[in-house]
Structures are given as structure tokens and as C-alpha cells.
mmCIF file of C-alpha atoms in Angstrom:
data_model
loop_
_atom_site.group_PDB
_atom_site.id
_atom_site.type_symbol
_atom_site.label_atom_id
_atom_site.label_comp_id
_atom_site.label_asym_id
_atom_site.label_seq_id
_atom_site.Cartn_x
_atom_site.Cartn_y
_atom_site.Cartn_z
ATOM 1 C CA UNK A 1 -0.138 0.141 0.156
ATOM 2 C CA UNK A 2 2.333 2.628 1.001
ATOM 3 C CA UNK A 3 4.878 1.322 -1.707
ATOM 4 C CA UNK A 4 2.576 3.408 -4.362
ATOM 5 C CA UNK A 5 3.208 6.458 -2.452
ATOM 6 C CA UNK A 6 6.701 5.862 -1.572
ATOM 7 C CA UNK A 7 8.399 4.414 -4.657
ATOM 8 C CA UNK A 8 12.065 4.771 -2.981
ATOM 9 C CA UNK A 9 12.029 0.955 -1.301
ATOM 10 C CA UNK A 10 15.303 2.396 0.278
ATOM 11 C CA UNK A 11 13.662 5.622 1.787
ATOM 12 C CA UNK A 12 10.392 3.615 2.920
ATOM 13 C CA UNK A 13 13.263 1.091 4.723
ATOM 14 C CA UNK A 14 14.496 3.929 6.565
ATOM 15 C CA UNK A 15 11.084 5.602 7.189
ATOM 16 C CA UNK A 16 9.921 2.133 8.983
ATOM 17 C CA UNK A 17 13.690 1.782 10.894
ATOM 18 C CA UNK A 18 13.055 4.951 12.420
ATOM 19 C CA UNK A 19 9.464 5.698 12.931
ATOM 20 C CA UNK A 20 8.590 1.967 14.172
ATOM 21 C CA UNK A 21 10.403 3.075 17.460
ATOM 22 C CA UNK A 22 11.458 6.464 18.403
ATOM 23 C CA UNK A 23 14.743 4.798 20.144
ATOM 24 C CA UNK A 24 15.731 3.278 17.207
ATOM 25 C CA UNK A 25 19.142 5.399 15.420
ATOM 26 C CA UNK A 26 21.786 4.285 12.809
ATOM 27 C CA UNK A 27 24.331 5.581 10.978
ATOM 28 C CA UNK A 28 25.488 5.008 7.410
ATOM 29 C CA UNK A 29 27.423 2.006 7.008
ATOM 30 C CA UNK A 30 25.164 0.361 9.309
ATOM 31 C CA UNK A 31 22.397 1.385 7.729
ATOM 32 C CA UNK A 32 23.814 0.400 4.153
ATOM 33 C CA UNK A 33 24.663 -3.229 5.919
ATOM 34 C CA UNK A 34 21.528 -3.778 7.493
ATOM 35 C CA UNK A 35 19.409 -3.253 4.431
ATOM 36 C CA UNK A 36 21.820 -4.464 1.822
ATOM 37 C CA UNK A 37 22.310 -1.478 0.162
ATOM 38 C CA UNK A 38 25.329 1.119 -0.989
ATOM 39 C CA UNK A 39 26.186 3.799 0.987
ATOM 40 C CA UNK A 40 25.560 6.262 -1.817
ATOM 41 C CA UNK A 41 21.626 5.144 -1.581
ATOM 42 C CA UNK A 42 21.306 5.223 1.965
ATOM 43 C CA UNK A 43 23.242 8.825 2.364
ATOM 44 C CA UNK A 44 21.057 10.317 0.049
ATOM 45 C CA UNK A 45 18.197 9.002 1.690
ATOM 46 C CA UNK A 46 18.903 10.154 5.022
ATOM 47 C CA UNK A 47 20.334 13.486 3.823
ATOM 48 C CA UNK A 48 16.490 13.970 1.930
ATOM 49 C CA UNK A 49 14.753 12.917 5.125
ATOM 50 C CA UNK A 50 17.138 15.110 7.549
ATOM 51 C CA UNK A 51 16.675 18.319 5.097
ATOM 52 C CA UNK A 52 12.819 17.692 5.541
ATOM 53 C CA UNK A 53 13.192 17.515 9.335
ATOM 54 C CA UNK A 54 12.027 14.207 9.923
ATOM 55 C CA UNK A 55 15.251 12.831 10.970
ATOM 56 C CA UNK A 56 17.776 14.186 13.297
ATOM 57 C CA UNK A 57 21.467 14.005 13.028
ATOM 58 C CA UNK A 58 24.248 13.986 15.793
ATOM 59 C CA UNK A 59 28.097 13.546 15.890
ATOM 60 C CA UNK A 60 28.717 10.311 18.202
ATOM 61 C CA UNK A 61 32.615 9.116 18.165
ATOM 62 C CA UNK A 62 33.324 10.160 15.103
ATOM 63 C CA UNK A 63 30.203 9.071 13.239
ATOM 64 C CA UNK A 64 27.102 10.622 12.453
ATOM 65 C CA UNK A 65 23.999 9.224 14.090
ATOM 66 C CA UNK A 66 20.306 9.930 12.897
ATOM 67 C CA UNK A 67 17.201 9.116 14.351
ATOM 68 C CA UNK A 68 13.674 10.178 14.189
ATOM 69 C CA UNK A 69 12.975 13.847 15.230
ATOM 70 C CA UNK A 70 10.080 13.180 17.692
ATOM 71 C CA UNK A 71 9.349 16.940 17.852
ATOM 72 C CA UNK A 72 8.425 17.645 13.765
ATOM 73 C CA UNK A 73 4.619 18.378 13.669
ATOM 74 C CA UNK A 74 4.014 15.077 11.158
ATOM 75 C CA UNK A 75 6.169 12.741 13.729
ATOM 76 C CA UNK A 76 2.479 11.061 15.068
ATOM 77 C CA UNK A 77 1.248 10.863 11.791
ATOM 78 C CA UNK A 78 3.986 9.422 10.153
ATOM 79 C CA UNK A 79 4.492 7.048 13.044
ATOM 80 C CA UNK A 80 0.903 5.461 12.716
ATOM 81 C CA UNK A 81 1.078 5.457 8.748
ATOM 82 C CA UNK A 82 4.376 2.998 9.502
ATOM 83 C CA UNK A 83 2.348 0.975 12.277
ATOM 84 C CA UNK A 84 -0.541 0.692 9.516
ATOM 85 C CA UNK A 85 1.916 -0.136 6.690
ATOM 86 C CA UNK A 86 3.496 -2.714 8.860
ATOM 87 C CA UNK A 87 0.257 -4.049 10.390
ATOM 88 C CA UNK A 88 0.924 -3.501 13.917
ATOM 89 C CA UNK A 89 -2.713 -1.785 14.410
ATOM 90 C CA UNK A 90 -4.549 -4.835 12.919
ATOM 91 C CA UNK A 91 -2.362 -7.224 15.015
ATOM 92 C CA UNK A 92 -3.715 -5.290 18.260
ATOM 93 C CA UNK A 93 -7.136 -5.239 16.688
ATOM 94 C CA UNK A 94 -7.836 -8.420 16.025
ATOM 95 C CA UNK A 95 -5.622 -9.990 19.395
ATOM 96 C CA UNK A 96 -7.963 -7.988 21.457
ATOM 97 C CA UNK A 97 -11.154 -9.109 19.959
ATOM 98 C CA UNK A 98 -11.268 -12.461 21.172
ATOM 99 C CA UNK A 99 -8.031 -13.401 23.223
ATOM 100 C CA UNK A 100 -9.582 -12.266 26.586
ATOM 101 C CA UNK A 101 -7.904 -10.284 29.596
ATOM 102 C CA UNK A 102 -5.009 -8.868 27.425
ATOM 103 C CA UNK A 103 -2.501 -6.567 29.283
ATOM 104 C CA UNK A 104 0.019 -5.824 27.106
ATOM 105 C CA UNK A 105 1.120 -6.573 23.134
ATOM 106 C CA UNK A 106 5.004 -6.232 22.917
ATOM 107 C CA UNK A 107 6.746 -6.398 19.367
ATOM 108 C CA UNK A 108 10.251 -8.103 19.824
ATOM 109 C CA UNK A 109 13.244 -8.757 17.578
ATOM 110 C CA UNK A 110 13.689 -7.585 14.007
ATOM 111 C CA UNK A 111 10.380 -4.833 13.930
ATOM 112 C CA UNK A 112 11.115 -3.784 17.502
ATOM 113 C CA UNK A 113 14.227 -2.408 15.985
ATOM 114 C CA UNK A 114 12.741 -0.998 12.691
ATOM 115 C CA UNK A 115 13.779 -3.978 10.282
ATOM 116 C CA UNK A 116 11.372 -5.154 7.483
ATOM 117 C CA UNK A 117 12.339 -8.614 7.804
ATOM 118 C CA UNK A 118 8.782 -10.138 6.951
ATOM 119 C CA UNK A 119 8.352 -11.952 10.469
ATOM 120 C CA UNK A 120 6.615 -10.384 12.956
ATOM 121 C CA UNK A 121 7.277 -11.708 16.791
ATOM 122 C CA UNK A 122 4.649 -10.250 19.095
ATOM 123 C CA UNK A 123 4.469 -11.188 23.010
ATOM 124 C CA UNK A 124 0.886 -10.991 24.380
ATOM 125 C CA UNK A 125 0.869 -10.819 28.123
ATOM 126 C CA UNK A 126 -2.578 -11.498 30.092
ATOM 127 C CA UNK A 127 -4.573 -13.861 32.128
ATOM 128 C CA UNK A 128 -6.641 -16.748 30.940
ATOM 129 C CA UNK A 129 -5.997 -16.004 27.196
ATOM 130 C CA UNK A 130 -7.877 -17.860 24.573
ATOM 131 C CA UNK A 131 -4.607 -19.861 23.346
ATOM 132 C CA UNK A 132 -6.428 -22.067 20.835
ATOM 133 C CA UNK A 133 -7.668 -18.613 19.060
ATOM 134 C CA UNK A 134 -4.175 -17.743 18.357
ATOM 135 C CA UNK A 135 -3.043 -20.167 15.682
ATOM 136 C CA UNK A 136 -6.626 -19.254 13.735
ATOM 137 C CA UNK A 137 -5.804 -15.498 14.659
ATOM 138 C CA UNK A 138 -1.903 -15.903 12.841
ATOM 139 C CA UNK A 139 -3.231 -17.325 9.738
ATOM 140 C CA UNK A 140 -5.907 -14.411 9.662
ATOM 141 C CA UNK A 141 -3.347 -11.530 10.470
ATOM 142 C CA UNK A 142 -0.830 -13.105 7.587
ATOM 143 C CA UNK A 143 -3.148 -12.826 4.932
ATOM 144 C CA UNK A 144 -4.007 -9.249 6.113
ATOM 145 C CA UNK A 145 -0.721 -7.856 6.565
ATOM 146 C CA UNK A 146 0.835 -10.234 4.023
ATOM 147 C CA UNK A 147 3.611 -11.096 6.915
ATOM 148 C CA UNK A 148 4.262 -13.857 8.700
ATOM 149 C CA UNK A 149 3.279 -13.532 12.003
ATOM 150 C CA UNK A 150 4.536 -15.451 15.574
ATOM 151 C CA UNK A 151 2.793 -15.097 19.164
ATOM 152 C CA UNK A 152 4.461 -15.829 21.934
ATOM 153 C CA UNK A 153 1.552 -16.308 25.104
ATOM 154 C CA UNK A 154 2.837 -15.222 28.768
ATOM 155 C CA UNK A 155 1.755 -14.207 32.088
ATOM 156 C CA UNK A 156 5.135 -12.144 32.404
ATOM 157 C CA UNK A 157 7.660 -10.714 30.180
ATOM 158 C CA UNK A 158 10.517 -9.065 31.442
ATOM 159 C CA UNK A 159 12.405 -8.587 28.173
ATOM 160 C CA UNK A 160 12.895 -5.586 25.581
ATOM 161 C CA UNK A 161 10.563 -4.876 22.961
ATOM 162 C CA UNK A 162 8.016 -2.477 21.483
ATOM 163 C CA UNK A 163 5.043 -1.870 23.315
ATOM 164 C CA UNK A 164 2.135 -1.434 21.261
ATOM 165 C CA UNK A 165 -0.809 -2.126 23.755
ATOM 166 C CA UNK A 166 -1.165 -1.199 27.120
ATOM 167 C CA UNK A 167 -4.707 -1.804 29.280
ATOM 168 C CA UNK A 168 -3.977 0.952 31.521
ATOM 169 C CA UNK A 169 -5.330 0.669 35.546
ATOM 170 C CA UNK A 170 -8.461 2.352 34.269
ATOM 171 C CA UNK A 171 -9.439 -0.212 31.960
ATOM 172 C CA UNK A 172 -8.935 2.135 28.914
ATOM 173 C CA UNK A 173 -7.413 0.414 25.859
ATOM 174 C CA UNK A 174 -4.537 2.176 24.693
ATOM 175 C CA UNK A 175 -2.456 2.049 21.631
ATOM 176 C CA UNK A 176 0.966 3.024 22.514
#
């Protein structure tokens, strides 16, 4: 869907990298290796996005490091677009629909680090979750978002990841 609007695959991958998680950052050579692109292609896109104000750059130990500019007026809009492009909004919607008392949904692995690898690893935290529903849900979500999905069901998770849903103490549902 987003590929028709943003025709540069490199630019799209860079946007996914930085806007899926504001904590993600990267430098030219690391991004070129990660994305299997030439440094010139990456440099061109980083410069364009930085000039437009979408990315911030800073010198860190003789390297220029880039990250999303969270103060840009379109930051939240771009983040929401990237979430929809990846399918994270659909995952949360479908998980909450029939899974039971979901407390949190956390993306781990490649997608938490902004790497569009094709397989999304999702930790669903809650008590008395409908684990039988999860196999059917995986197939349904994969068809909708055109990416493989792996669910991990647990009652506690202390690892790192990208929190995409949190049921706060007031019982309100919050897509983070």
C-alpha cells in the first residue's frame, strides 16, 4: 500500500527503521549493511529526510548518527502510517477482539529494531488468554498484513521490545 506512495524502497525501509520505534538510531555504514544497500543510496535518503526535518543527526564518536525527529509536526502521523503499513494496528485489533484479558502487546525481534524482515514476533501478556484462538488468528493476520507473525503467550515478560498496546489501570485500552 505505502509502496505506491513512496516509490523508493530504501526511503521506505529507512522510515520503517526510525518511525516504528523512536529509540532506534543508526549510522550510514550500519544502515547500508543492515539494508543491503550502497552507502550512496542510504546517504541520499538520509540527507533528504534530514533536510525535510523528519530525521535528526548528531555526531557520536566520529560518526554521524540519525534518529527520528520526535518534535516534527508530522512525527505522530508518520508513526501511525508506518504502524498501519506494517500491520501493527491490525494485530492489536484482532488480538483484543477474542483473546481475553490482554494486558500488553509487545513487538520483539527485528520489527522492534525497525528491520522489515517479514516475520513479526509478538508477545501477548495476560491472564486466562484464549490460546486456541491464536493459531487461527495468526493465519488471518498474515493474510491481511502480508507478513508472517509469531505469537508468544505469557503472563509476565521482562525483556525488551516495542510496547504497542497497554491496558492501563483504569480499564481503558491504549494503542501506544
